[in-house]
């Protein structure tokens, strides 16, 4: 009884008086009594790491996905505010896939992939590149902006025993039906080839590029000698694609934005016919073990 008489009861009036400045009040909660569980901490860390990877701040192959023009313009505006400014935006949900063929699987539920879904071939191999669409193809959820510069960064990964199998990234216009071949497409292959399909027409070489052996015309719709990926011991590469729908030029770089990228021009992309249909990012995975994800999608213009 003596011990019970000395117990101090909580002064709730004092709590009410100090509530506006208390970090534990309902308006400004702080987890002091119930810390986050291990699963919650791991989930938050996975989301943070995913955002770091997308922004290029994490230690991943290829460094930052940010284009040099974006960095240079931000510094330049500090010194000269009277010139033209580069307006850069990132479409909402632009790093997801709107659909994939029967051979591909889209993984987007894991916190690390929630902002940038992974598409993988876990089913069977493609024996004929001409029949890769739509069974082995995946299409981006957001279309490229007409008349503007669109920059896409793909992260391509594979297993060591299938690195010699060709994968493709590029942009395309969808056909009239879901199972129909693309109306027009320009695809860059892992072996350095650049191919135009459908109504895309002829390719024109604008710049040979400092990566690869240098672009060379093989046929009207086919160039070789462009940048390659999955060469040597590399199993993960970043492939950068800059698509200017105003001029019809497509530039490709691997692992980082090259100062002298390989550039081809597709006249149909810039004329009235090319603007009738939307262009979408696309990837083709032809072997089991190949994976791809979009880790950046920028739209740039001068204003």
XYZ file of N, CA, C and O in Angstrom, residues 155-245:
364
model
N 17.413 0.301 -69.637
C 18.388 -0.536 -68.947
C 18.177 -1.970 -69.426
O 17.150 -2.581 -69.149
N 19.164 -2.498 -70.126
C 19.065 -3.821 -70.735
C 19.979 -4.785 -69.987
O 21.152 -4.489 -69.756
N 19.444 -5.926 -69.617
C 20.236 -6.931 -68.907
C 19.972 -8.304 -69.501
O 18.908 -8.555 -70.095
N 20.944 -9.194 -69.341
C 20.835 -10.538 -69.890
C 21.644 -11.502 -69.041
O 22.378 -11.090 -68.136
N 21.513 -12.768 -69.315
C 22.324 -13.789 -68.674
C 23.504 -14.136 -69.571
O 23.454 -13.951 -70.787
N 24.556 -14.641 -68.966
C 25.812 -14.820 -69.699
C 25.690 -15.793 -70.864
O 26.373 -15.629 -71.878
N 24.824 -16.791 -70.750
C 24.755 -17.799 -71.805
C 23.905 -17.374 -72.996
O 23.843 -18.095 -73.990
N 23.233 -16.220 -72.919
C 22.405 -15.767 -74.053
C 22.796 -14.355 -74.494
O 22.031 -13.690 -75.180
N 23.990 -13.900 -74.082
C 24.382 -12.536 -74.436
C 24.517 -12.340 -75.943
O 24.423 -11.218 -76.446
N 24.752 -13.421 -76.684
C 24.896 -13.298 -78.137
C 23.566 -13.181 -78.856
O 23.534 -12.863 -80.048
N 22.456 -13.435 -78.165
C 21.143 -13.319 -78.784
C 20.745 -11.855 -78.900
O 20.964 -11.043 -77.998
N 20.148 -11.487 -80.012
C 19.868 -10.090 -80.320
C 18.651 -9.600 -79.550
O 17.633 -10.285 -79.452
N 18.754 -8.391 -79.011
C 17.621 -7.665 -78.442
C 17.511 -6.334 -79.193
O 18.478 -5.862 -79.800
N 16.314 -5.727 -79.143
C 16.086 -4.499 -79.883
C 15.368 -3.478 -79.001
O 14.514 -3.837 -78.184
N 15.729 -2.218 -79.201
C 14.993 -1.107 -78.584
C 14.735 -0.069 -79.677
O 15.486 0.019 -80.657
N 13.681 0.702 -79.517
C 13.373 1.713 -80.522
C 12.017 2.335 -80.284
O 11.483 2.312 -79.170
N 11.450 2.904 -81.344
C 10.117 3.514 -81.287
C 9.316 3.006 -82.479
O 9.877 2.682 -83.535
N 8.003 2.952 -82.297
C 7.152 2.437 -83.369
C 5.775 3.074 -83.316
O 5.369 3.663 -82.306
N 5.077 2.951 -84.436
C 3.670 3.321 -84.536
C 2.843 2.040 -84.618
O 3.155 1.149 -85.414
N 1.826 1.941 -83.785
C 1.028 0.734 -83.728
C 0.178 0.573 -84.977
O -0.217 1.552 -85.620
N -0.107 -0.694 -85.312
C -0.971 -0.993 -86.437
C -2.429 -0.810 -86.079
O -2.788 -0.391 -84.969
N -3.299 -1.124 -87.020
C -4.731 -0.940 -86.802
C -5.304 -1.948 -85.812
O -6.316 -1.684 -85.166
N -4.669 -3.119 -85.681
C -5.114 -4.136 -84.749
C -3.987 -4.496 -83.794
O -2.811 -4.279 -84.085
N -4.375 -5.053 -82.641
C -3.375 -5.363 -81.613
C -2.354 -6.389 -82.089
O -1.181 -6.333 -81.726
N -2.797 -7.348 -82.895
C -1.901 -8.399 -83.358
C -1.224 -8.072 -84.679
O -0.426 -8.867 -85.175
N -1.545 -6.919 -85.252
C -0.981 -6.546 -86.547
C 0.449 -6.037 -86.378
O 0.808 -5.512 -85.319
N 1.282 -6.177 -87.392
C 2.645 -5.619 -87.317
C 2.597 -4.107 -87.157
O 1.591 -3.463 -87.473
N 3.667 -3.495 -86.653
C 3.676 -2.036 -86.515
C 3.474 -1.337 -87.853
O 3.937 -1.809 -88.898
N 2.781 -0.208 -87.798
C 2.621 0.586 -89.019
C 3.968 1.094 -89.505
O 4.266 1.082 -90.706
N 4.796 1.528 -88.575
C 6.153 1.985 -88.877
C 6.991 1.815 -87.625
O 6.481 1.928 -86.501
N 8.276 1.528 -87.800
C 9.165 1.326 -86.655
C 10.603 1.584 -87.059
O 10.983 1.391 -88.218
N 11.387 2.051 -86.096
C 12.835 2.127 -86.248
C 13.432 1.503 -84.997
O 13.173 1.940 -83.873
N 14.200 0.425 -85.185
C 14.704 -0.377 -84.080
C 16.222 -0.439 -84.124
O 16.820 -0.597 -85.193
N 16.840 -0.326 -82.946
C 18.286 -0.456 -82.792
C 18.576 -1.788 -82.123
O 18.000 -2.107 -81.075
N 19.476 -2.566 -82.719
C 19.756 -3.917 -82.234
C 21.045 -3.953 -81.422
O 21.930 -3.103 -81.590
N 21.139 -4.975 -80.585
C 22.302 -5.097 -79.699
C 23.593 -5.384 -80.455
O 24.677 -5.221 -79.902
N 23.493 -5.819 -81.715
C 24.696 -6.073 -82.507
C 25.133 -4.859 -83.319
O 26.073 -4.957 -84.116
N 24.459 -3.699 -83.132
C 24.855 -2.469 -83.814
C 24.066 -2.141 -85.050
O 24.304 -1.082 -85.655
N 23.121 -2.976 -85.453
C 22.293 -2.690 -86.624
C 21.152 -1.746 -86.261
O 20.637 -1.772 -85.136
N 20.751 -0.917 -87.210
C 19.588 -0.045 -87.084
C 18.697 -0.336 -88.292
O 19.146 -0.240 -89.436
N 17.442 -0.670 -88.031
C 16.547 -1.141 -89.088
C 15.245 -0.354 -89.032
O 14.706 -0.089 -87.949
N 14.732 0.031 -90.202
C 13.422 0.662 -90.335
C 12.452 -0.351 -90.936
O 12.807 -1.055 -91.884
N 11.253 -0.432 -90.367
C 10.268 -1.410 -90.812
C 8.968 -0.724 -91.185
O 8.689 0.413 -90.775
N 8.139 -1.451 -91.933
C 6.816 -0.968 -92.283
C 6.870 0.252 -93.182
O 7.645 0.319 -94.145
N 6.043 1.237 -92.836
C 5.942 2.456 -93.638
C 7.002 3.480 -93.278
O 6.906 4.636 -93.705
N 8.008 3.074 -92.496
C 9.027 4.027 -92.070
C 9.839 4.579 -93.236
O 10.335 5.700 -93.180
N 9.993 3.790 -94.292
C 10.731 4.268 -95.448
C 12.226 4.083 -95.326
O 12.708 3.177 -94.632
N 12.985 4.965 -95.983
C 14.436 4.840 -96.057
C 15.120 5.585 -94.915
O 14.634 6.591 -94.422
N 16.294 5.045 -94.543
C 17.118 5.665 -93.515
C 18.201 6.524 -94.157
O 18.737 6.181 -95.206
N 18.549 7.617 -93.500
C 19.652 8.465 -93.918
C 20.651 8.566 -92.771
O 20.267 8.839 -91.636
N 21.927 8.323 -93.054
C 22.968 8.425 -92.036
C 23.371 9.883 -91.894
O 23.807 10.520 -92.851
N 23.229 10.427 -90.679
C 23.581 11.813 -90.395
C 24.960 11.906 -89.754
O 25.758 12.770 -90.093
N 25.258 11.006 -88.791
C 26.554 11.000 -88.111
C 26.979 9.563 -87.869
O 26.160 8.738 -87.442
N 28.259 9.270 -88.129
C 28.758 7.906 -87.973
C 28.805 7.474 -86.521
O 28.597 6.298 -86.211
N 29.088 8.415 -85.610
C 29.133 8.102 -84.188
C 30.516 7.669 -83.740
O 31.281 7.049 -84.494
N 30.837 7.982 -82.485
C 32.131 7.619 -81.916
C 32.113 6.248 -81.249
O 33.166 5.715 -80.917
N 30.955 5.683 -81.041
C 30.832 4.344 -80.472
C 30.553 3.355 -81.597
O 29.801 3.647 -82.526
N 31.134 2.187 -81.514
C 30.977 1.220 -82.597
C 31.980 1.475 -83.705
O 32.902 2.298 -83.595
N 31.787 0.807 -84.821
C 32.701 0.948 -85.953
C 32.318 2.075 -86.898
O 33.053 2.364 -87.839
N 31.193 2.718 -86.636
C 30.717 3.791 -87.517
C 29.606 3.295 -88.417
O 29.719 2.232 -89.032
N 28.533 4.062 -88.507
C 27.370 3.634 -89.282
C 27.710 3.507 -90.762
O 28.435 4.332 -91.331
N 27.178 2.475 -91.373
C 27.359 2.240 -92.803
C 26.052 1.716 -93.375
O 25.396 0.859 -92.776
N 25.682 2.231 -94.551
C 24.463 1.784 -95.215
C 24.667 0.391 -95.800
O 25.644 0.127 -96.493
N 23.747 -0.513 -95.501
C 23.740 -1.845 -96.116
C 22.636 -1.945 -97.146
O 22.825 -2.477 -98.231
N 21.468 -1.430 -96.780
C 20.326 -1.335 -97.691
C 19.605 -0.038 -97.365
O 19.981 0.676 -96.425
N 18.566 0.268 -98.110
C 17.863 1.528 -97.894
C 17.289 1.671 -96.500
O 17.240 2.775 -95.946
N 16.858 0.563 -95.908
C 16.246 0.611 -94.580
C 17.099 -0.081 -93.525
O 16.594 -0.444 -92.457
N 18.384 -0.245 -93.779
C 19.244 -1.000 -92.857
C 20.626 -0.380 -92.806
O 21.265 -0.145 -93.833
N 21.099 -0.084 -91.581
C 22.454 0.397 -91.337
C 23.117 -0.523 -90.326
O 22.460 -1.113 -89.466
N 24.425 -0.648 -90.417
C 25.192 -1.431 -89.453
C 26.342 -0.586 -88.928
O 26.628 0.493 -89.447
N 27.020 -1.085 -87.888
C 28.177 -0.379 -87.338
C 27.842 0.592 -86.227
O 28.696 1.387 -85.822
N 26.620 0.534 -85.686
C 26.239 1.419 -84.593
C 26.729 0.903 -83.253
O 27.411 -0.118 -83.162
N 26.391 1.601 -82.171
C 26.805 1.149 -80.832
C 26.223 -0.220 -80.498
O 25.098 -0.546 -80.881
N 26.996 -1.020 -79.797
C 26.568 -2.361 -79.395
C 26.500 -2.432 -77.875
O 27.110 -1.622 -77.174
N 25.764 -3.393 -77.377
C 25.749 -3.646 -75.946
C 25.775 -5.143 -75.691
O 25.635 -5.942 -76.588
N 26.014 -5.492 -74.413
C 26.232 -6.873 -73.992
C 27.489 -7.446 -74.646
O 27.555 -8.614 -74.996
N 28.508 -6.609 -74.793
C 29.770 -7.060 -75.356
C 30.768 -7.310 -74.235
O 30.712 -6.681 -73.183
N 31.720 -8.219 -74.443
C 32.707 -8.520 -73.417
C 32.061 -9.204 -72.226
O 31.312 -10.165 -72.372
N 32.337 -8.684 -71.030
C 31.788 -9.286 -69.807
C 30.538 -8.550 -69.318
O 29.962 -8.933 -68.301
N 30.141 -7.502 -70.017
C 29.001 -6.699 -69.570
C 27.697 -7.467 -69.754
O 27.408 -7.979 -70.846
N 26.919 -7.543 -68.671
C 25.605 -8.167 -68.725
C 24.486 -7.154 -68.521
O 23.312 -7.488 -68.704
N 24.852 -5.934 -68.137
C 23.877 -4.857 -67.953
C 24.416 -3.608 -68.636
O 25.553 -3.208 -68.390
N 23.611 -3.003 -69.487
C 23.996 -1.770 -70.169
C 22.811 -0.827 -70.220
O 21.657 -1.262 -70.262
N 23.137 0.454 -70.227
C 22.128 1.473 -70.466
C 22.220 1.923 -71.921
O 23.302 2.242 -72.412
N 21.083 1.950 -72.584
C 21.023 2.350 -73.986
C 20.188 3.621 -74.073
O 19.016 3.626 -73.685
N 20.822 4.702 -74.559
C 20.171 6.006 -74.637
C 19.690 6.276 -76.051
O 20.428 6.062 -77.018
N 18.452 6.720 -76.165
C 17.853 6.999 -77.464
C 17.270 8.410 -77.434
O 16.449 8.727 -76.570
N 17.725 9.254 -78.357
C 17.160 10.600 -78.495
C 16.408 10.669 -79.813
O 16.996 10.508 -80.882
N 15.108 10.907 -79.716
C 14.233 10.923 -80.889
C 13.688 12.330 -81.049
O 12.921 12.812 -80.211
N 14.085 12.996 -82.126
C 13.616 14.352 -82.435
C 12.505 14.234 -83.472
O 12.768 14.030 -84.657
N 11.258 14.364 -83.021
C 10.135 14.234 -83.938
C 9.933 15.482 -84.779
O 9.079 15.492 -85.664
